[in-house]
Coordinates of N, CA and C in Angstrom, one line a residue:
X1 N 63.4 65.3 -52.5 CA 63.9 66.3 -52.6 C 64.9 67.3 -51.5
X2 N 62.7 66.9 -50.6 CA 62.4 67.1 -49.2 C 63.6 67.3 -48.4
X3 N 63.7 65.5 -48.2 CA 65.2 65.0 -47.3 C 66.3 64.8 -47.8
X4 N 66.8 65.5 -48.6 CA 68.8 65.6 -48.9 C 68.9 66.8 -48.3
X5 N 67.1 67.9 -48.5 CA 67.9 69.4 -48.8 C 68.0 69.5 -47.3
X6 N 67.3 68.4 -46.8 CA 67.0 68.9 -44.7 C 68.0 67.7 -44.3
X7 N 69.0 66.9 -44.5 CA 70.2 66.7 -45.0 C 71.8 67.9 -44.2
X8 N 71.1 68.2 -45.9 CA 71.9 69.6 -46.4 C 72.2 70.3 -45.0
X9 N 70.6 70.5 -45.2 CA 71.3 71.9 -43.6 C 71.3 71.1 -42.3
X10 N 71.5 69.7 -42.4 CA 71.7 68.9 -40.8 C 72.6 69.1 -40.1
X11 N 74.0 68.7 -41.7 CA 75.1 68.6 -41.0 C 76.3 69.6 -41.8
X12 N 75.1 71.4 -42.5 CA 76.0 72.2 -41.9 C 76.2 71.8 -43.6
X13 N 76.7 72.0 -44.1 CA 76.8 71.3 -45.5 C 77.8 72.1 -46.7
X14 N 76.9 73.6 -46.8 CA 77.2 75.0 -47.0 C 76.6 75.9 -45.8
X15 N 77.3 76.8 -46.7 CA 77.6 78.4 -45.6 C 76.9 79.3 -46.5
X16 N 75.9 79.7 -47.0 CA 75.2 81.6 -47.2 C 75.4 81.9 -46.9
X17 N 76.3 82.9 -48.8 CA 77.0 84.2 -48.3 C 76.5 84.6 -49.4
X18 N 77.0 85.7 -49.3 CA 76.0 87.2 -50.8 C 77.9 87.6 -50.8
X19 N 77.8 86.9 -51.7 CA 79.8 87.1 -52.8 C 79.4 88.6 -53.6
X20 N 80.6 89.5 -53.2 CA 80.5 91.0 -54.0 C 81.3 90.5 -55.4
X21 N 80.8 91.2 -56.3 CA 81.6 91.1 -57.8 C 82.1 89.6 -58.3
X22 N 80.6 88.4 -58.0 CA 81.4 87.3 -58.0 C 80.0 86.5 -58.1
X23 N 80.9 85.9 -59.5 CA 79.5 85.4 -60.6 C 79.0 84.0 -59.6
X24 N 77.8 83.9 -59.9 CA 76.5 81.9 -58.3 C 76.3 81.6 -59.9
X25 N 77.5 80.2 -59.3 CA 77.5 78.8 -59.9 C 76.6 78.1 -59.7
X26 N 75.8 77.3 -60.6 CA 74.0 77.3 -60.4 C 74.1 75.3 -60.2
X27 N 73.1 75.4 -59.7 CA 73.1 74.2 -59.5 C 71.4 72.9 -60.2
X28 N 71.7 71.4 -59.8 CA 71.6 70.8 -60.6 C 70.6 69.9 -60.2
X29 N 69.6 69.5 -59.8 CA 69.1 68.4 -59.1 C 69.2 66.8 -60.0
X30 N 69.9 65.7 -59.9 CA 70.5 64.5 -60.4 C 69.3 63.7 -59.7
X31 N 68.9 62.8 -60.4 CA 67.6 61.7 -59.7 C 67.4 60.9 -60.2
X32 N 68.1 59.6 -59.0 CA 68.7 58.0 -59.4 C 67.4 57.1 -58.9
X33 N 66.9 56.5 -59.1 CA 66.5 55.6 -59.2 C 67.0 53.7 -58.4
X34 N 66.8 53.1 -57.6 CA 67.6 51.8 -56.8 C 67.4 51.3 -56.9
X35 N 66.5 50.0 -57.5 CA 66.4 49.0 -58.1 C 66.6 47.1 -56.8
X36 N 65.8 47.2 -56.7 CA 65.6 45.0 -55.5 C 66.7 44.4 -56.9
X37 N 67.2 42.9 -56.2 CA 67.4 42.3 -57.8 C 66.0 41.5 -57.8
X38 N 65.6 41.8 -58.4 CA 63.9 41.5 -58.6 C 63.1 42.3 -58.9
X39 N 63.7 43.2 -59.1 CA 63.2 44.8 -60.3 C 62.2 45.8 -59.6
X40 N 61.9 45.4 -58.1 CA 60.9 46.5 -57.6 C 61.2 47.7 -57.4
X41 N 61.0 48.2 -56.8 CA 61.9 49.7 -56.1 C 62.1 50.0 -54.8
X42 N 63.9 49.7 -55.0 CA 63.9 49.7 -53.6 C 63.7 51.8 -52.7
X43 N 64.6 52.8 -53.6 CA 64.0 54.1 -53.1 C 64.3 54.8 -54.6
X44 N 63.8 55.9 -54.3 CA 64.6 57.5 -55.0 C 65.7 57.7 -54.4
X45 N 66.7 58.1 -55.1 CA 66.8 58.8 -54.6 C 67.6 60.5 -55.1
X46 N 67.5 61.5 -54.2 CA 67.6 62.6 -55.3 C 69.6 63.7 -54.9
X47 N 69.7 64.3 -55.6 CA 70.9 64.6 -54.9 C 71.8 66.7 -56.1
X48 N 71.9 67.6 -55.2 CA 72.1 68.0 -55.9 C 73.5 68.9 -55.7
X49 N 73.9 69.4 -56.9 CA 75.2 69.5 -57.8 C 75.7 70.5 -58.0
X50 N 76.9 71.0 -57.8 CA 76.9 72.2 -58.4 C 77.0 72.1 -59.6
X51 N 77.0 73.1 -61.0 CA 77.0 73.5 -62.2 C 78.9 74.1 -62.3
X52 N 79.8 73.2 -62.6 CA 80.6 74.2 -62.0 C 81.5 74.2 -63.6
X53 N 80.7 73.5 -64.4 CA 81.3 72.7 -65.6 C 81.1 74.5 -66.7
X54 N 79.9 75.4 -65.8 CA 79.6 76.8 -66.0 C 80.4 77.5 -66.0
X55 N 81.6 77.2 -65.0 CA 82.6 78.1 -65.2 C 84.3 78.4 -65.5
X56 N 84.9 79.9 -66.7 CA 85.3 80.0 -67.1 C 86.3 80.2 -66.7
X57 N 87.8 79.7 -67.9 CA 88.8 79.6 -67.3 C 89.8 81.7 -67.3
X58 N 90.6 82.2 -66.0 CA 90.6 83.2 -66.3 C 89.3 84.7 -65.7
X59 N 88.1 84.1 -65.1 CA 87.0 84.6 -65.6 C 86.7 84.7 -63.5
X60 N 86.2 82.9 -63.6 CA 85.8 82.9 -62.5 C 87.0 81.4 -61.3
X61 N 87.8 81.3 -61.9 CA 88.8 80.5 -61.3 C 90.4 81.2 -61.9
X62 N 91.1 81.0 -61.4 CA 92.7 81.1 -62.5 C 93.6 79.6 -62.2
X63 N 93.5 79.1 -61.0 CA 94.0 77.8 -61.3 C 93.0 76.4 -60.0
X64 N 93.6 75.1 -60.4 CA 92.7 74.0 -60.1 C 93.2 73.6 -59.5
X65 N 93.0 71.8 -58.3 CA 93.6 71.7 -57.6 C 93.4 70.7 -57.5
X66 N 93.4 69.3 -57.6 CA 93.2 68.1 -57.0 C 94.0 67.5 -56.1
X67 N 94.1 67.3 -55.2 CA 94.7 66.5 -54.0 C 94.6 65.1 -54.4
X68 N 96.1 65.1 -54.6 CA 95.8 63.3 -54.6 C 97.0 62.4 -54.2
X69 N 97.0 62.1 -53.1 CA 97.7 60.8 -51.8 C 99.0 59.8 -52.8
X70 N 100.1 60.1 -52.0 CA 101.2 59.9 -52.9 C 101.6 58.1 -53.0
X71 N 102.1 57.5 -53.4 CA 102.5 56.6 -53.7 C 102.5 55.2 -52.5
X72 N 103.6 55.8 -52.3 CA 103.7 55.6 -50.7 C 103.2 55.9 -49.7
X73 N 102.8 57.1 -49.4 CA 101.8 57.4 -48.4 C 100.7 56.1 -47.6
X74 N 99.8 56.0 -50.0 CA 98.7 54.9 -49.4 C 99.8 53.6 -48.4
X75 N 100.5 53.5 -49.9 CA 101.7 51.5 -48.8 C 101.8 51.8 -47.7
X76 N 102.1 52.4 -47.2 CA 102.3 52.6 -45.0 C 100.9 53.0 -45.4
X77 N 99.5 52.9 -45.3 CA 98.8 53.1 -44.6 C 98.5 51.7 -44.1
X78 N 98.2 51.0 -46.3 CA 97.6 49.8 -46.0 C 98.5 48.8 -45.4
X79 N 100.0 49.1 -45.4 CA 101.4 48.6 -43.7 C 100.4 47.9 -42.7
X80 N 100.1 49.7 -42.7 CA 100.0 50.0 -41.0 C 98.4 48.6 -40.5
X81 N 97.4 49.3 -41.6 CA 96.3 48.5 -41.0 C 96.3 47.2 -41.2
X82 N 96.7 46.6 -42.1 CA 97.3 45.2 -42.0 C 98.1 44.6 -40.9
X83 N 98.7 45.5 -40.2 CA 99.6 44.6 -39.2 C 98.5 45.3 -37.9
X84 N 98.3 46.0 -37.7 CA 97.0 46.6 -36.7 C 95.6 45.8 -36.4
X85 N 95.6 44.8 -37.6 CA 94.4 43.8 -38.3 C 93.7 45.1 -38.6
X86 N 93.1 46.1 -38.7 CA 92.6 47.1 -38.8 C 91.2 46.2 -40.0
X87 N 90.2 47.4 -40.2 CA 89.4 46.9 -41.5 C 89.4 48.3 -42.1
X88 N 89.3 47.9 -43.9 CA 89.6 50.1 -43.9 C 89.3 49.2 -45.0
X89 N 88.4 50.6 -45.5 CA 87.7 50.4 -46.6 C 87.8 51.6 -48.0
X90 N 86.8 51.9 -48.6 CA 87.9 53.0 -49.2 C 86.0 53.7 -50.4

């Protein structure tokens, strides 16, 4: 957990603000154990996530948005990558 907090602070992942007349979303730690192929411990990971499921529509927010790339944009990028012989990853 300490390493995760250090990385969050180092990368300026968030900015501490004091909201006026707003409810604060809680957070939760998620833990995961990564194992080697032989079953031995590789590393333990910790992730800090916001509990967005506690928000109520119309009270905490009015609309939602999920950015989605258009299919023709994805095809164009993949074609450009192939043409330029670039590496691509998801």
